[in-house]
RNA sequence: GGAGGGGUGGCCGAGCGGUCAAUGGCAGCAGACUGUAAAUCUGCCGGGGUAACCCUACGUUGGUUCAAAUCCAACCCCCUCCA
């Protein structure tokens, strides 16, 4: 089709959010008729979402910004099943307490990206446990199970891949797609929700929902998926050395979050600016055209914008300033991550390798020794030659010690 | 219930009585080169220890042996086929 007329779909197309859509023209037409309701589901598998989900959150944000109503669906019910999509084996069962705790952690992040309330374009949050938990098995099978054929279910990747790899797929997991389809139909019935979005791996689950809605409610529903993002060198988004890039500040500090974006590969800068910031496309075009070292400026803007959305203006500014002092001036910034050691211990002297362990820069004495022996350990910006070198109060500068592991990881140590 | 195959370090995957903390690949870390990028090259990559060396580890538990990831027994789990 030609370029979409609706503002939402224009944004989605221009900025790279579009992977597949069940019926782009019809959805465009529907959006032209007035505000619509769309949802994205988030299962409560961890205490925080990570940047892998950020594209979905931005989609909801654009949806709201372009005059529509977003629904955030918390998968309180479906998390008890476990989505087999893209997994080689069943995830361990999460207890109800874990799920409740995870949901509480995840919910907080949405308030930063969406405005909630009762207005026509205000976002709302619902929990599919509200309807899934009370389903009656036989009734459900008769009303909904008859719309699914095993023949067709076996053709979906989530099922097919497991079977082809001869990995077990339990009946519990096999039901996941049915429940997700039911969610969509239910959200149509309750809130006239007409669109489900999600990552491309959710395509099968989404299509099932579209079809189920048509069969049981005669509703015209739509699905739209975003591409699975990898970095230019092929790594999945959101993973780093120390684990996932969490969106919650208590799981990953705004400083580390800023650093993650600052270290974006050159080739990804333009793509990420379009997806994860709201800068005008013309400005992004200029930034991504920067060559050589100049593109670092674009990375700083990327880091600043993304951090501002996730953690606020102040946190973003502080991270930028800390980075400037630390990396560009080589000066000491008081806002670097800080750990404390007992003043008495420091006065007595602590071996360098032990201090690196205490500072959390490495996880074992052996690793600390290796780091230092290989020339990757510095104290107050001076290389440490001997892992056993004692460090004491005499090394304090302005009341702190600055420890560095490698080129990028800095920690301040304060006696207390 | 029967027959066969399999469970090895974060992952994949060799090993099949000693020379095995266990080949190789991926991931990760450090150094060089750079731009807090990528690619490349070099080193490292279970824990403790300056080191000698010690401890833990090859599904679980016992056993054989001077010596077991490797052999035996029982058990647990997974896969395939049959009933």
Short mmCIF file of C-alpha atoms (C1' of nucleotides) in Angstrom, two decimals:
data_model
loop_
_atom_site.label_atom_id
_atom_site.label_comp_id
_atom_site.label_asym_id
_atom_site.label_seq_id
_atom_site.Cartn_x
_atom_site.Cartn_y
_atom_site.Cartn_z
CA UNK A 1 0.00 0.00 0.00
CA UNK A 2 1.00 3.61 -0.22
CA UNK A 3 2.10 5.35 2.90
CA UNK A 4 -0.45 5.22 5.70
CA UNK A 5 -2.72 8.17 6.37
CA UNK A 6 -3.10 7.79 10.10
CA UNK A 7 -0.56 9.57 12.22
CA UNK A 8 0.14 6.52 14.33
CA UNK A 9 0.95 4.25 11.42
CA UNK A 10 3.06 6.93 9.81
CA UNK A 11 5.17 7.16 12.90
CA UNK A 12 5.39 3.41 13.18
CA UNK A 13 6.47 3.05 9.58
CA UNK A 14 8.93 5.93 9.52
CA UNK A 15 10.65 5.12 12.75
CA UNK A 16 11.12 1.43 12.17
CA UNK A 17 8.60 -0.14 14.51
CA UNK A 18 6.80 -2.12 11.86
CA UNK A 19 7.48 -5.74 11.21
CA UNK A 20 4.17 -7.29 10.29
CA UNK A 21 0.55 -6.19 10.39
CA UNK A 22 -2.51 -8.37 9.93
CA UNK A 23 -4.21 -5.84 7.66
CA UNK A 24 -2.46 -2.55 7.35
CA UNK A 25 -4.97 -0.86 5.08
CA UNK A 26 -7.97 -1.78 7.16
CA UNK A 27 -6.20 -0.72 10.34
CA UNK A 28 -5.27 2.57 8.74
CA UNK A 29 -8.89 3.08 7.77
CA UNK A 30 -10.05 2.24 11.27
CA UNK A 31 -7.63 4.72 12.78
CA UNK A 32 -8.97 7.36 10.45
CA UNK A 33 -12.39 6.96 12.01
CA UNK A 34 -11.38 8.13 15.45
CA UNK A 35 -9.51 7.14 18.60
CA UNK A 36 -9.01 3.44 19.09
CA UNK A 37 -7.90 1.13 21.88
CA UNK A 38 -4.81 -1.07 21.68
CA UNK A 39 -3.00 -3.29 24.11
CA UNK A 40 0.32 -4.94 24.71
CA UNK A 41 0.77 -7.72 27.22
CA UNK A 42 3.66 -8.04 29.64
CA UNK A 43 4.23 -11.21 31.59
CA UNK A 44 5.60 -10.90 35.10
CA UNK A 45 8.69 -13.03 34.68
CA UNK A 46 11.10 -10.65 36.42
CA UNK A 47 11.01 -7.79 38.87
CA UNK A 48 11.58 -5.28 36.14
CA UNK A 49 11.23 -5.03 32.40
CA UNK A 50 14.44 -4.56 30.46
CA UNK A 51 15.29 -2.69 27.30
CA UNK A 52 14.06 -5.61 25.25
CA UNK A 53 10.56 -4.40 26.13
CA UNK A 54 11.34 -0.76 25.56
CA UNK A 55 10.22 -0.85 21.94
CA UNK A 56 6.81 -2.08 23.04
CA UNK A 57 6.57 0.66 25.63
CA UNK A 58 7.49 3.28 23.04
CA UNK A 59 4.81 1.88 20.76
CA UNK A 60 2.19 2.41 23.45
CA UNK A 61 3.56 5.89 24.05
CA UNK A 62 3.24 6.83 20.40
CA UNK A 63 -0.20 5.26 20.35
CA UNK A 64 -1.27 7.55 23.15
CA UNK A 65 0.53 10.54 21.71
CA UNK A 66 -1.32 10.16 18.43
CA UNK A 67 -4.66 10.30 20.13
CA UNK A 68 -5.45 6.74 21.06
CA UNK A 69 -6.02 4.77 24.24
CA UNK A 70 -3.40 2.25 25.39
CA UNK A 71 -4.03 -0.69 27.65
CA UNK A 72 -1.15 -2.22 29.53
CA UNK A 73 -2.04 -5.83 30.14
CA UNK A 74 -0.25 -7.38 33.06
CA UNK A 75 -0.02 -11.12 32.60
CA UNK A 76 -0.86 -12.10 36.13
CA UNK A 77 -2.71 -15.11 34.79
CA UNK A 78 -0.61 -16.07 31.79
CA UNK A 79 2.60 -15.88 33.78
CA UNK A 80 1.28 -18.83 35.73
CA UNK A 81 1.36 -20.79 32.47
CA UNK A 82 4.60 -19.60 30.88
CA UNK A 83 4.92 -18.61 27.25
CA UNK A 84 6.83 -21.32 25.36
CA UNK A 85 7.55 -18.94 22.47
CA UNK A 86 11.20 -18.94 21.58
CA UNK A 87 12.21 -21.13 24.47
CA UNK A 88 13.85 -24.50 24.32
CA UNK A 89 12.38 -25.67 27.55
CA UNK A 90 9.75 -24.73 30.04
CA UNK A 91 10.71 -21.95 32.36
CA UNK A 92 10.58 -22.91 35.97
CA UNK A 93 7.22 -22.36 37.52
CA UNK A 94 6.91 -19.05 39.28
CA UNK A 95 5.11 -18.99 42.57
CA UNK A 96 2.14 -16.71 43.00
CA UNK A 97 4.19 -14.65 45.43
CA UNK A 98 6.94 -14.22 42.85
CA UNK A 99 4.42 -13.17 40.25
CA UNK A 100 2.80 -10.64 42.55
CA UNK A 101 6.18 -9.20 43.43
CA UNK A 102 7.26 -9.06 39.81
CA UNK A 103 4.08 -7.35 38.77
CA UNK A 104 4.54 -4.73 41.42
CA UNK A 105 8.03 -4.07 40.12
CA UNK A 106 7.01 -3.89 36.49
CA UNK A 107 4.00 -1.65 36.97
CA UNK A 108 6.01 1.28 38.23
CA UNK A 109 7.80 1.82 34.95
CA UNK A 110 4.73 2.52 32.88
CA UNK A 111 3.84 5.66 34.75
CA UNK A 112 7.00 7.20 33.32
CA UNK A 113 5.98 6.59 29.75
CA UNK A 114 2.20 6.78 29.75
CA UNK A 115 -0.37 8.94 31.44
CA UNK A 116 -3.03 7.00 33.26
CA UNK A 117 -6.55 8.06 34.10
CA UNK A 118 -10.14 7.83 33.01
CA UNK A 119 -10.06 10.10 29.97
CA UNK A 120 -10.62 8.83 26.44
CA UNK A 121 -6.92 8.67 25.63
CA UNK A 122 -5.70 7.92 29.13
CA UNK A 123 -3.90 4.67 29.57
CA UNK A 124 -5.33 1.90 31.69
CA UNK A 125 -3.75 -1.12 33.27
CA UNK A 126 -5.49 -4.45 33.58
CA UNK A 127 -4.52 -7.88 34.82
CA UNK A 128 -5.56 -10.96 32.91
CA UNK A 129 -5.72 -12.92 36.14
CA UNK A 130 -8.98 -11.06 36.63
CA UNK A 131 -10.65 -13.19 33.99
CA UNK A 132 -8.32 -16.15 33.52
CA UNK A 133 -8.26 -17.25 37.14
CA UNK A 134 -11.93 -17.90 37.26
CA UNK A 135 -12.40 -19.74 34.01
CA UNK A 136 -14.37 -22.91 34.24
CA UNK A 137 -12.47 -25.63 32.44
CA UNK A 138 -15.31 -27.43 30.69
CA UNK A 139 -17.16 -24.27 29.81
CA UNK A 140 -14.01 -22.72 28.46
CA UNK A 141 -13.23 -25.74 26.34
CA UNK A 142 -16.74 -25.77 24.90
CA UNK A 143 -16.90 -22.04 24.23
CA UNK A 144 -13.37 -21.41 23.04
CA UNK A 145 -11.49 -24.69 22.69
CA UNK A 146 -13.65 -25.67 19.74
CA UNK A 147 -12.26 -22.77 17.74
CA UNK A 148 -8.75 -24.12 17.87
CA UNK A 149 -7.58 -27.14 15.93
CA UNK A 150 -4.56 -29.05 17.06
CA UNK A 151 -3.59 -29.28 13.42
CA UNK A 152 -3.24 -25.54 13.20
CA UNK A 153 -1.69 -25.08 16.60
CA UNK A 154 1.07 -27.45 15.59
CA UNK A 155 1.99 -25.17 12.72
CA UNK A 156 2.87 -22.23 14.95
CA UNK A 157 6.56 -21.74 15.51
CA UNK A 158 6.29 -21.76 19.27
CA UNK A 159 4.98 -25.32 19.10
CA UNK A 160 6.61 -26.53 15.92
CA UNK A 161 10.15 -25.63 16.94
CA UNK A 162 9.86 -27.49 20.20
CA UNK A 163 8.60 -30.57 18.47
CA UNK A 164 11.22 -30.41 15.74
CA UNK A 165 13.99 -30.08 18.27
CA UNK A 166 12.53 -32.94 20.20
CA UNK A 167 12.27 -30.74 23.25
CA UNK A 168 9.34 -31.42 25.50
CA UNK A 169 6.37 -29.12 25.31
CA UNK A 170 3.99 -29.61 28.16
CA UNK A 171 0.25 -29.38 27.81
CA UNK A 172 0.39 -26.48 30.23
CA UNK A 173 2.56 -24.45 27.86
CA UNK A 174 0.62 -25.66 24.86
CA UNK A 175 -2.37 -23.78 26.24
CA UNK A 176 -0.56 -20.47 26.41
CA UNK A 177 -1.51 -19.29 22.95
CA UNK A 178 -5.14 -20.08 23.56
CA UNK A 179 -5.19 -18.00 26.70
CA UNK A 180 -3.43 -15.10 25.02
CA UNK A 181 -5.97 -15.28 22.21
CA UNK A 182 -8.71 -15.26 24.80
CA UNK A 183 -7.17 -12.17 26.38
CA UNK A 184 -7.54 -10.28 23.14
CA UNK A 185 -11.13 -11.38 22.64
CA UNK A 186 -11.88 -10.48 26.23
CA UNK A 187 -10.31 -7.04 25.93
CA UNK A 188 -12.46 -6.42 22.90
CA UNK A 189 -15.55 -7.46 24.83
CA UNK A 190 -14.64 -5.36 27.85
CA UNK A 191 -12.98 -2.32 26.34
CA UNK A 192 -13.50 -2.49 22.59
CA UNK A 193 -9.80 -3.02 22.18
CA UNK A 194 -9.12 -3.57 18.49
CA UNK A 195 -5.36 -3.85 18.24
CA UNK A 196 -2.75 -5.99 19.88
CA UNK A 197 0.88 -5.14 19.40
CA UNK A 198 3.99 -7.03 20.42
CA UNK A 199 7.38 -8.28 19.34
CA UNK A 200 7.63 -10.31 16.17
CA UNK A 201 7.88 -13.50 18.18
CA UNK A 202 4.34 -12.84 19.34
CA UNK A 203 2.90 -12.96 15.82
CA UNK A 204 1.39 -16.41 16.18
CA UNK A 205 -0.20 -15.61 19.52
CA UNK A 206 -1.57 -12.36 18.18
CA UNK A 207 -3.02 -13.85 15.02
CA UNK A 208 -4.82 -16.42 17.14
CA UNK A 209 -6.42 -13.62 19.09
CA UNK A 210 -7.51 -11.80 15.97
CA UNK A 211 -9.16 -14.94 14.66
CA UNK A 212 -10.77 -15.83 17.94
CA UNK A 213 -12.26 -12.36 18.24
CA UNK A 214 -13.76 -12.66 14.80
CA UNK A 215 -15.21 -16.08 15.49
CA UNK A 216 -16.76 -15.52 18.86
CA UNK A 217 -17.59 -11.82 18.69
CA UNK A 218 -17.60 -11.08 14.98
CA UNK A 219 -15.11 -8.36 15.79
CA UNK A 220 -12.60 -6.92 13.36
CA UNK A 221 -9.33 -7.03 15.26
CA UNK A 222 -5.81 -6.18 14.21
CA UNK A 223 -2.31 -7.25 15.08
CA UNK A 224 0.93 -5.40 14.60
CA UNK A 225 4.38 -6.61 15.48
CA UNK A 226 7.70 -4.88 15.88
CA UNK A 227 10.97 -6.34 14.62
CA UNK A 228 13.17 -8.37 16.90
CA UNK A 229 16.05 -6.05 17.53
CA UNK A 230 19.62 -7.13 17.60
CA UNK A 231 22.65 -4.91 17.61
CA UNK A 232 24.59 -4.61 14.39
CA UNK A 233 27.01 -7.23 15.58
CA UNK A 234 24.19 -9.63 16.19
CA UNK A 235 23.73 -9.55 19.94
CA UNK A 236 20.27 -9.44 21.41
CA UNK A 237 19.23 -6.10 22.79
CA UNK A 238 19.34 -5.68 26.47
CA UNK A 239 22.08 -8.02 27.57
CA UNK A 240 25.38 -6.89 28.95
CA UNK A 241 28.19 -8.41 30.92
CA UNK A 242 26.41 -7.96 34.19
CA UNK A 243 23.04 -9.13 32.97
CA UNK A 244 19.99 -7.48 31.57
CA UNK A 245 19.62 -3.75 31.08
CA UNK A 246 16.74 -3.20 33.46
CA UNK A 247 14.42 -0.25 33.30
CA UNK A 248 13.89 0.00 37.05
CA UNK A 249 16.43 2.19 38.79
CA UNK A 250 16.71 -0.18 41.73
CA UNK A 251 17.79 -2.95 39.36
CA UNK A 252 20.18 -0.87 37.23
CA UNK A 253 21.36 2.57 38.19
CA UNK A 254 20.61 5.48 35.83
CA UNK A 255 24.38 5.85 35.47
CA UNK A 256 24.80 2.32 34.15
CA UNK A 257 21.70 2.75 32.04
CA UNK A 258 23.16 5.89 30.47
CA UNK A 259 26.44 4.09 29.88
CA UNK A 260 24.66 1.28 28.09
CA UNK A 261 23.28 3.68 25.51
CA UNK A 262 26.48 5.69 25.34
CA UNK A 263 28.29 2.53 24.24
CA UNK A 264 25.96 1.86 21.34
CA UNK A 265 27.68 0.59 18.22
CA UNK A 266 28.13 3.23 15.52
CA UNK A 267 25.95 1.36 13.09
CA UNK A 268 23.01 1.33 15.49
CA UNK A 269 22.87 4.98 16.44
CA UNK A 270 20.34 6.06 13.83
CA UNK A 271 18.08 3.09 14.34
CA UNK A 272 18.07 3.51 18.09
CA UNK A 273 17.44 7.25 17.94
CA UNK A 274 14.33 6.58 15.87
CA UNK A 275 13.03 3.82 18.07
CA UNK A 276 13.95 4.93 21.55
CA UNK A 277 13.79 8.69 21.43
CA UNK A 278 11.19 11.13 20.19
CA UNK A 279 13.57 13.45 18.39
CA UNK A 280 12.31 14.66 15.01
CA UNK A 281 13.45 12.53 12.12
CA UNK A 282 15.22 15.45 10.48
CA UNK A 283 17.39 15.91 13.54
CA UNK A 284 18.10 12.20 13.73
CA UNK A 285 19.18 12.22 10.10
CA UNK A 286 21.79 14.85 10.92
CA UNK A 287 23.04 12.97 13.95
CA UNK A 288 23.45 9.65 12.26
CA UNK A 289 25.32 11.27 9.39
CA UNK A 290 28.17 12.18 11.72
CA UNK A 291 31.37 10.38 10.83
CA UNK A 292 34.19 8.94 12.86
CA UNK A 293 34.62 10.14 16.38
CA UNK A 294 32.01 12.83 15.84
CA UNK A 295 29.29 10.25 16.12
CA UNK A 296 30.05 10.13 19.82
CA UNK A 297 28.03 13.31 20.09
CA UNK A 298 25.04 11.46 18.68
CA UNK A 299 25.54 8.70 21.21
CA UNK A 300 25.51 11.18 24.05
CA UNK A 301 22.25 12.60 22.81
CA UNK A 302 20.83 9.10 22.48
CA UNK A 303 21.90 8.22 26.01
CA UNK A 304 20.53 11.47 27.35
CA UNK A 305 17.16 11.17 25.68
CA UNK A 306 16.57 7.54 26.58
CA UNK A 307 17.70 8.04 30.16
CA UNK A 308 15.51 11.13 30.49
CA UNK A 309 12.44 9.12 29.55
CA UNK A 310 13.26 6.25 31.83
CA UNK A 311 14.69 8.03 34.85
CA UNK A 312 13.90 11.71 34.46
CA UNK A 313 15.71 14.86 33.47
CA UNK A 314 17.81 15.16 36.59
CA UNK A 315 19.19 11.64 36.45
CA UNK A 316 20.01 12.00 32.77
CA UNK A 317 21.82 15.29 33.32
CA UNK A 318 23.76 13.90 36.23
CA UNK A 319 24.87 10.86 34.27
CA UNK A 320 25.98 13.02 31.37
CA UNK A 321 27.95 15.30 33.65
CA UNK A 322 29.53 12.42 35.51
CA UNK A 323 30.58 10.88 32.21
CA UNK A 324 32.00 14.17 30.98
CA UNK A 325 34.15 14.62 34.04
CA UNK A 326 35.25 11.02 34.19
CA UNK A 327 35.95 10.29 30.55
CA UNK A 328 36.67 13.65 29.00
CA UNK A 329 38.46 15.46 31.79
CA UNK A 330 39.81 12.44 33.56
CA UNK A 331 38.70 14.15 36.72
CA UNK A 332 37.04 12.71 39.74
CA UNK A 333 33.28 12.89 39.75
CA UNK A 334 31.58 12.49 43.08
CA UNK A 335 28.60 10.93 41.35
CA UNK A 336 30.32 7.76 40.24
CA UNK A 337 28.97 4.62 41.84
CA UNK A 338 30.18 4.54 45.40
CA UNK A 339 30.82 1.76 47.87
CA UNK A 340 31.95 2.11 51.42
CA UNK A 341 34.50 0.20 53.44
CA UNK A 342 35.06 0.24 57.16
CA UNK A 343 37.43 3.08 58.00
CA UNK A 344 39.32 0.83 60.37
CA UNK A 345 39.96 -1.78 57.70
CA UNK A 346 41.24 0.84 55.33
CA UNK A 347 43.48 2.39 57.96
CA UNK A 348 45.04 -1.03 58.50
CA UNK A 349 45.52 -1.48 54.77
CA UNK A 350 43.69 -3.76 52.36
CA UNK A 351 45.37 -5.65 49.55
CA UNK A 352 44.47 -4.33 46.14
CA UNK A 353 42.81 -7.53 44.96
CA UNK A 354 40.65 -7.74 48.06
CA UNK A 355 39.54 -4.16 47.65
CA UNK A 356 38.46 -4.80 44.06
CA UNK A 357 36.31 -7.64 45.34
CA UNK A 358 34.81 -5.46 48.05
CA UNK A 359 34.11 -2.75 45.52
CA UNK A 360 32.10 -5.22 43.50
CA UNK A 361 34.21 -4.77 40.39
CA UNK A 362 35.05 -8.46 40.31
CA UNK A 363 33.48 -11.51 41.90
CA UNK A 364 36.46 -13.40 43.27
CA UNK A 365 40.00 -12.88 44.46
CA UNK A 366 41.29 -14.84 41.52
CA UNK A 367 39.48 -12.62 39.09
CA UNK A 368 40.85 -9.56 40.84
CA UNK A 369 44.41 -10.89 40.63
CA UNK A 370 44.00 -11.65 36.97
CA UNK A 371 42.58 -8.22 36.28
CA UNK A 372 45.48 -6.49 37.98
CA UNK A 373 48.13 -8.80 36.54
CA UNK A 374 46.83 -8.07 33.08
CA UNK A 375 47.13 -4.38 33.68
CA UNK A 376 43.44 -3.66 33.98
CA UNK A 377 43.36 -2.39 37.54
CA UNK A 378 43.95 1.23 38.52
CA UNK A 379 43.90 3.16 41.77
CA UNK A 380 43.29 6.89 41.45
CA UNK A 381 43.99 6.50 37.72
CA UNK A 382 47.43 5.00 38.36
CA UNK A 383 47.96 1.40 37.21
CA UNK A 384 48.35 -1.10 40.02
CA UNK A 385 51.26 -3.43 39.35
CA UNK A 386 51.00 -5.87 42.21
CA UNK A 387 47.70 -7.52 43.13
CA UNK A 388 48.88 -7.76 46.72
CA UNK A 389 49.82 -4.10 46.97
CA UNK A 390 48.31 -2.75 50.16
CA UNK A 391 45.91 0.15 49.86
CA UNK A 392 45.30 2.27 52.89
CA UNK A 393 44.02 5.60 54.15
CA UNK A 394 47.20 7.15 52.82
CA UNK A 395 45.89 6.63 49.31
CA UNK A 396 42.73 8.64 49.90
CA UNK A 397 42.31 11.69 47.70
CA UNK A 398 39.65 14.13 48.79
CA UNK A 399 38.41 11.47 51.14
CA UNK A 400 37.84 8.78 48.50
CA UNK A 401 39.64 6.14 46.50
CA UNK A 402 38.91 5.76 42.83
CA UNK A 403 39.15 2.22 41.58
CA UNK A 404 39.02 1.41 37.89
CA UNK A 405 38.61 -1.95 36.22
CA UNK A 406 39.40 -1.92 32.56
CA UNK A 407 38.66 1.28 30.74
CA UNK A 408 35.10 1.94 31.67
CA UNK A 409 34.19 0.65 35.06
CA UNK A 410 34.86 3.15 37.81
CA UNK A 411 33.93 2.98 41.46
CA UNK A 412 34.56 5.33 44.34
CA UNK A 413 35.44 3.81 47.68
CA UNK A 414 34.64 5.78 50.79
CA UNK A 415 35.71 4.91 54.31
CA UNK A 416 32.96 5.05 56.87
"C1'" G B 1 4.98 -51.54 31.16
"C1'" G B 2 8.89 -53.01 27.00
"C1'" A B 3 13.19 -51.68 23.66
"C1'" G B 4 16.84 -48.15 22.47
"C1'" G B 5 19.41 -43.32 23.21
"C1'" G B 6 20.95 -39.55 26.56
"C1'" G B 7 22.12 -36.31 31.27
"C1'" U B 8 29.81 -32.98 31.19
"C1'" G B 9 31.90 -26.11 33.28
"C1'" G B 10 27.17 -19.66 31.63
"C1'" C B 11 25.65 -22.18 26.70
"C1'" C B 12 26.91 -25.76 22.72
"C1'" G B 13 29.90 -29.91 22.59
"C1'" A B 14 34.39 -33.55 22.94
"C1'" G B 15 36.45 -37.09 26.33
"C1'" C B 16 35.01 -42.95 27.78
"C1'" G B 17 40.33 -46.02 33.77
"C1'" G B 18 45.68 -42.48 35.14
"C1'" U B 19 49.29 -37.34 31.49
"C1'" C B 20 41.45 -34.29 33.06
"C1'" A B 21 39.84 -28.44 36.31
"C1'" A B 22 38.44 -31.74 31.75
"C1'" U B 23 39.96 -30.61 23.60
"C1'" G B 24 37.13 -27.16 20.71
"C1'" G B 25 33.43 -23.34 19.70
"C1'" C B 26 30.23 -19.34 21.62
"C1'" A B 27 29.62 -15.88 25.47
"C1'" G B 28 32.61 -13.07 29.06
"C1'" C B 29 37.12 -10.32 31.02
"C1'" A B 30 41.90 -7.78 30.23
"C1'" G B 31 45.77 -5.75 27.01
"C1'" A B 32 47.23 -3.64 22.08
"C1'" C B 33 44.91 -0.52 18.17
"C1'" U B 34 40.92 3.37 18.66
"C1'" G B 35 36.57 7.30 19.37
"C1'" U B 36 33.82 5.00 26.39
"C1'" A B 37 32.27 2.18 18.78
"C1'" A B 38 33.09 -2.01 15.43
"C1'" A B 39 36.63 -5.28 13.36
"C1'" U B 40 41.41 -7.47 14.29
"C1'" C B 41 45.52 -9.47 17.19
"C1'" U B 42 47.37 -11.30 22.16
"C1'" G B 43 46.47 -13.18 26.99
"C1'" C B 44 42.91 -14.88 30.58
"C1'" C B 45 38.52 -17.47 31.65
"C1'" G B 46 35.75 -23.13 38.88
"C1'" G B 47 37.18 -21.47 44.16
"C1'" G B 48 41.24 -20.56 47.87
"C1'" G B 49 46.58 -19.58 47.94
"C1'" U B 50 52.64 -15.09 46.65
"C1'" A B 51 53.78 -20.11 45.65
"C1'" A B 52 54.17 -25.27 46.50
"C1'" C B 53 49.68 -26.97 46.84
"C1'" C B 54 44.67 -27.70 48.54
"C1'" C B 55 39.29 -27.82 47.81
"C1'" U B 56 34.88 -28.34 44.80
"C1'" A B 57 33.01 -30.23 39.93
"C1'" C B 58 31.32 -34.26 34.81
"C1'" G B 59 22.37 -36.25 36.91
"C1'" U B 60 21.99 -38.71 42.36
"C1'" U B 61 23.73 -42.45 45.77
"C1'" G B 62 26.71 -46.41 46.63
"C1'" G B 63 30.61 -49.87 44.81
"C1'" U B 64 35.17 -51.92 42.07
"C1'" U B 65 40.29 -49.97 41.72
"C1'" C B 66 46.59 -47.75 44.01
"C1'" A B 67 43.62 -44.43 40.62
"C1'" A B 68 36.87 -43.10 37.88
"C1'" A B 69 33.81 -37.92 34.02
"C1'" U B 70 35.43 -42.63 32.17
"C1'" C B 71 33.93 -49.57 34.85
"C1'" C B 72 29.63 -51.80 37.99
"C1'" A B 73 24.76 -51.36 40.72
"C1'" A B 74 20.50 -48.85 42.16
"C1'" C B 75 17.78 -44.55 41.68
"C1'" C B 76 16.08 -39.74 39.38
"C1'" C B 77 15.16 -36.93 34.94
"C1'" C B 78 14.81 -36.29 29.42
"C1'" C B 79 14.18 -38.11 24.25
"C1'" U B 80 12.60 -41.83 20.41
"C1'" C B 81 9.87 -46.14 19.14
"C1'" C B 82 6.47 -50.05 20.82
"C1'" A B 83 2.19 -51.42 24.23
#
